[in-house]
Amino acid sequence: MPGMSGRFSTVVKAKISKLLDRAEDPAETLDYSYQKQLESLQNVKKGIADVVTAKKRLQMQSSKLEQSVVKLDTQARQALSTGNEELARVALERKNVAQTELQSLDTQVQELEAQQQKLTDSEAKLRTKIEAFRTKKEVIKAQYSAAEAQVRISEAATGVGESMADVGLAMQRAVDKTEDMKARADAVSELEAAGTFDDLTQLGSGEDDIDKQLRELSSGAAVDDELAKMKAELGSGGGDAKQLEGGTEASA
Amino acid sequence: MIVRIAEDRQYELADDLHAQLNDLDDATVAAVDAGDEAAFRSSFDALLTFVRDSGTALADDELVPSDIILPPADISFAEAGADFTGEGLVPDPA
């Protein structure tokens, strides 16, 4: 005998029994089940749309951060070439933060991409099951007595109900993940709002709170390395600068 | 017996594979009980691989209830704690 235990099995079973609750008239149960299945399919579509929206938002933030990285890098170079090492350091520290955020955003975009793909696959499978159920319910209605029909319905509805519950769980997990990512995206927005990635030339003189936080946030060693590298590039003349770009593994 | 891997599909497995399936399930429970995430990953992967390799995938238009439902492949260790307890997801032989 199937002795389903575990949370997944339990949730799936609960959803199916809810589906089969209205079991007085077999024909009515069949139509009701089918109606529920179509609703469930609509929900999956909505779920996919939500994931796509979340993904687009992250992608927008990601491209904004990319621009910030380029801008802050340029500003650091400019600052250094005019001898303002302090400003160059601040710019690099901010670039460092932006890059870290960028990496995490890119990972999340990929994760959402995978979620979207999975839900799309599930939707296609569920659609096939529902279509099979539609065919079967007409056969059951036409060919079986009420008592026999009850057994057939329960089997067919459980089969498709299980798939519905499964997609439901997949959606729930996707929503949970999307929520986590929204929180992350909000955190980046806050950094943006706080002016972390703003144009440094528009800042007043002196160090603000954000600068101090950034010092703590970003790894001083990485910034020192990059600053030294940038100095070397500028020192050796603009012509050689390109060769060093991207060489993050430069030893200290 | 019919085994569903959540967020994947249903597979039909020969009934005489039940003991093997149960052993893999028990190993997964043991790993969860021991709080050993690496062991959990490998035993859970082995469980899913066993189902996929020794089972036959059911067509999408078949309407059959499953005897056993396994969690999705990307389940987290924390989520697994709620599922793999006691006799696990595969009932022990009577």
PDB file of C-alpha atoms in Angstrom, chain A residues 36-133:
ATOM      1  CA  LYS A  36     -10.707  23.836 -11.306  1.00  0.00           C
ATOM      2  CA  GLN A  37      -8.011  22.500 -13.583  1.00  0.00           C
ATOM      3  CA  LEU A  38      -8.482  25.332 -16.040  1.00  0.00           C
ATOM      4  CA  GLU A  39      -8.308  27.842 -13.193  1.00  0.00           C
ATOM      5  CA  SER A  40      -5.145  26.224 -11.978  1.00  0.00           C
ATOM      6  CA  LEU A  41      -3.638  26.533 -15.446  1.00  0.00           C
ATOM      7  CA  GLN A  42      -4.476  30.244 -15.443  1.00  0.00           C
ATOM      8  CA  ASN A  43      -2.700  30.602 -12.112  1.00  0.00           C
ATOM      9  CA  VAL A  44       0.399  28.987 -13.514  1.00  0.00           C
ATOM     10  CA  LYS A  45       0.390  31.500 -16.344  1.00  0.00           C
ATOM     11  CA  LYS A  46       0.078  34.312 -13.820  1.00  0.00           C
ATOM     12  CA  GLY A  47       2.924  32.815 -11.826  1.00  0.00           C
ATOM     13  CA  ILE A  48       5.147  32.725 -14.889  1.00  0.00           C
ATOM     14  CA  ALA A  49       4.313  36.355 -15.632  1.00  0.00           C
ATOM     15  CA  ASP A  50       5.341  37.295 -12.073  1.00  0.00           C
ATOM     16  CA  VAL A  51       8.661  35.550 -12.442  1.00  0.00           C
ATOM     17  CA  VAL A  52       9.270  37.336 -15.748  1.00  0.00           C
ATOM     18  CA  THR A  53       8.465  40.700 -14.135  1.00  0.00           C
ATOM     19  CA  ALA A  54      10.862  40.045 -11.271  1.00  0.00           C
ATOM     20  CA  LYS A  55      13.526  39.016 -13.745  1.00  0.00           C
ATOM     21  CA  LYS A  56      13.107  42.162 -15.812  1.00  0.00           C
ATOM     22  CA  ARG A  57      13.434  44.302 -12.744  1.00  0.00           C
ATOM     23  CA  LEU A  58      16.668  42.616 -11.775  1.00  0.00           C
ATOM     24  CA  GLN A  59      17.975  42.915 -15.324  1.00  0.00           C
ATOM     25  CA  MET A  60      17.275  46.644 -15.306  1.00  0.00           C
ATOM     26  CA  GLN A  61      19.118  47.063 -12.058  1.00  0.00           C
ATOM     27  CA  SER A  62      21.923  44.990 -13.384  1.00  0.00           C
ATOM     28  CA  SER A  63      22.425  47.171 -16.440  1.00  0.00           C
ATOM     29  CA  LYS A  64      22.292  50.295 -14.271  1.00  0.00           C
ATOM     30  CA  LEU A  65      24.999  48.851 -12.055  1.00  0.00           C
ATOM     31  CA  GLU A  66      27.082  48.008 -15.085  1.00  0.00           C
ATOM     32  CA  GLN A  67      26.965  51.632 -16.117  1.00  0.00           C
ATOM     33  CA  SER A  68      27.947  52.667 -12.601  1.00  0.00           C
ATOM     34  CA  VAL A  69      30.953  50.365 -12.657  1.00  0.00           C
ATOM     35  CA  VAL A  70      32.190  51.887 -15.910  1.00  0.00           C
ATOM     36  CA  LYS A  71      31.507  55.404 -14.700  1.00  0.00           C
ATOM     37  CA  LEU A  72      33.240  54.946 -11.342  1.00  0.00           C
ATOM     38  CA  ASP A  73      36.223  53.349 -13.018  1.00  0.00           C
ATOM     39  CA  THR A  74      36.559  56.307 -15.360  1.00  0.00           C
ATOM     40  CA  GLN A  75      36.235  58.706 -12.473  1.00  0.00           C
ATOM     41  CA  ALA A  76      38.883  56.918 -10.491  1.00  0.00           C
ATOM     42  CA  ARG A  77      41.244  57.223 -13.431  1.00  0.00           C
ATOM     43  CA  GLN A  78      40.430  60.876 -13.868  1.00  0.00           C
ATOM     44  CA  ALA A  79      40.914  61.568 -10.191  1.00  0.00           C
ATOM     45  CA  LEU A  80      44.208  59.744 -10.138  1.00  0.00           C
ATOM     46  CA  SER A  81      45.529  61.493 -13.224  1.00  0.00           C
ATOM     47  CA  THR A  82      44.867  64.833 -11.561  1.00  0.00           C
ATOM     48  CA  GLY A  83      46.612  63.616  -8.458  1.00  0.00           C
ATOM     49  CA  ASN A  84      43.529  63.252  -6.286  1.00  0.00           C
ATOM     50  CA  GLU A  85      44.259  59.852  -4.798  1.00  0.00           C
ATOM     51  CA  GLU A  86      41.665  60.191  -2.068  1.00  0.00           C
ATOM     52  CA  LEU A  87      38.840  60.686  -4.560  1.00  0.00           C
ATOM     53  CA  ALA A  88      40.186  57.861  -6.691  1.00  0.00           C
ATOM     54  CA  ARG A  89      40.054  55.595  -3.664  1.00  0.00           C
ATOM     55  CA  VAL A  90      36.454  56.500  -2.904  1.00  0.00           C
ATOM     56  CA  ALA A  91      35.500  55.847  -6.523  1.00  0.00           C
ATOM     57  CA  LEU A  92      37.182  52.457  -6.471  1.00  0.00           C
ATOM     58  CA  GLU A  93      35.546  51.521  -3.208  1.00  0.00           C
ATOM     59  CA  ARG A  94      32.175  52.292  -4.716  1.00  0.00           C
ATOM     60  CA  LYS A  95      33.025  50.416  -7.852  1.00  0.00           C
ATOM     61  CA  ASN A  96      33.935  47.467  -5.676  1.00  0.00           C
ATOM     62  CA  VAL A  97      30.525  47.512  -4.003  1.00  0.00           C
ATOM     63  CA  ALA A  98      28.771  47.891  -7.349  1.00  0.00           C
ATOM     64  CA  GLN A  99      30.663  44.932  -8.788  1.00  0.00           C
ATOM     65  CA  THR A 100      29.804  42.705  -5.849  1.00  0.00           C
ATOM     66  CA  GLU A 101      26.126  43.596  -6.199  1.00  0.00           C
ATOM     67  CA  LEU A 102      26.315  43.077  -9.930  1.00  0.00           C
ATOM     68  CA  GLN A 103      27.630  39.555  -9.526  1.00  0.00           C
ATOM     69  CA  SER A 104      24.885  38.622  -7.109  1.00  0.00           C
ATOM     70  CA  LEU A 105      22.222  40.133  -9.349  1.00  0.00           C
ATOM     71  CA  ASP A 106      23.514  38.190 -12.335  1.00  0.00           C
ATOM     72  CA  THR A 107      23.348  34.953 -10.365  1.00  0.00           C
ATOM     73  CA  GLN A 108      19.768  35.726  -9.381  1.00  0.00           C
ATOM     74  CA  VAL A 109      18.753  36.575 -12.913  1.00  0.00           C
ATOM     75  CA  GLN A 110      20.062  33.168 -13.974  1.00  0.00           C
ATOM     76  CA  GLU A 111      18.142  31.493 -11.174  1.00  0.00           C
ATOM     77  CA  LEU A 112      14.918  33.191 -12.198  1.00  0.00           C
ATOM     78  CA  GLU A 113      15.608  32.184 -15.768  1.00  0.00           C
ATOM     79  CA  ALA A 114      15.758  28.562 -14.619  1.00  0.00           C
ATOM     80  CA  GLN A 115      12.543  28.964 -12.596  1.00  0.00           C
ATOM     81  CA  GLN A 116      10.779  30.429 -15.585  1.00  0.00           C
ATOM     82  CA  GLN A 117      11.869  27.537 -17.767  1.00  0.00           C
ATOM     83  CA  LYS A 118      10.741  24.994 -15.203  1.00  0.00           C
ATOM     84  CA  LEU A 119       7.329  26.585 -14.789  1.00  0.00           C
ATOM     85  CA  THR A 120       6.879  26.810 -18.530  1.00  0.00           C
ATOM     86  CA  ASP A 121       7.638  23.091 -18.840  1.00  0.00           C
ATOM     87  CA  SER A 122       5.250  22.294 -16.000  1.00  0.00           C
ATOM     88  CA  GLU A 123       2.536  24.378 -17.610  1.00  0.00           C
ATOM     89  CA  ALA A 124       2.893  22.439 -20.856  1.00  0.00           C
ATOM     90  CA  LYS A 125       2.669  19.107 -19.023  1.00  0.00           C
ATOM     91  CA  LEU A 126      -0.327  20.210 -17.007  1.00  0.00           C
ATOM     92  CA  ARG A 127      -2.049  21.433 -20.148  1.00  0.00           C
ATOM     93  CA  THR A 128      -1.581  17.981 -21.699  1.00  0.00           C
ATOM     94  CA  LYS A 129      -2.969  16.287 -18.579  1.00  0.00           C
ATOM     95  CA  ILE A 130      -5.990  18.569 -18.497  1.00  0.00           C
ATOM     96  CA  GLU A 131      -6.688  17.853 -22.138  1.00  0.00           C
ATOM     97  CA  ALA A 132      -6.479  14.115 -21.407  1.00  0.00           C
ATOM     98  CA  PHE A 133      -8.857  14.617 -18.490  1.00  0.00           C
TER      99      PHE A 133
END
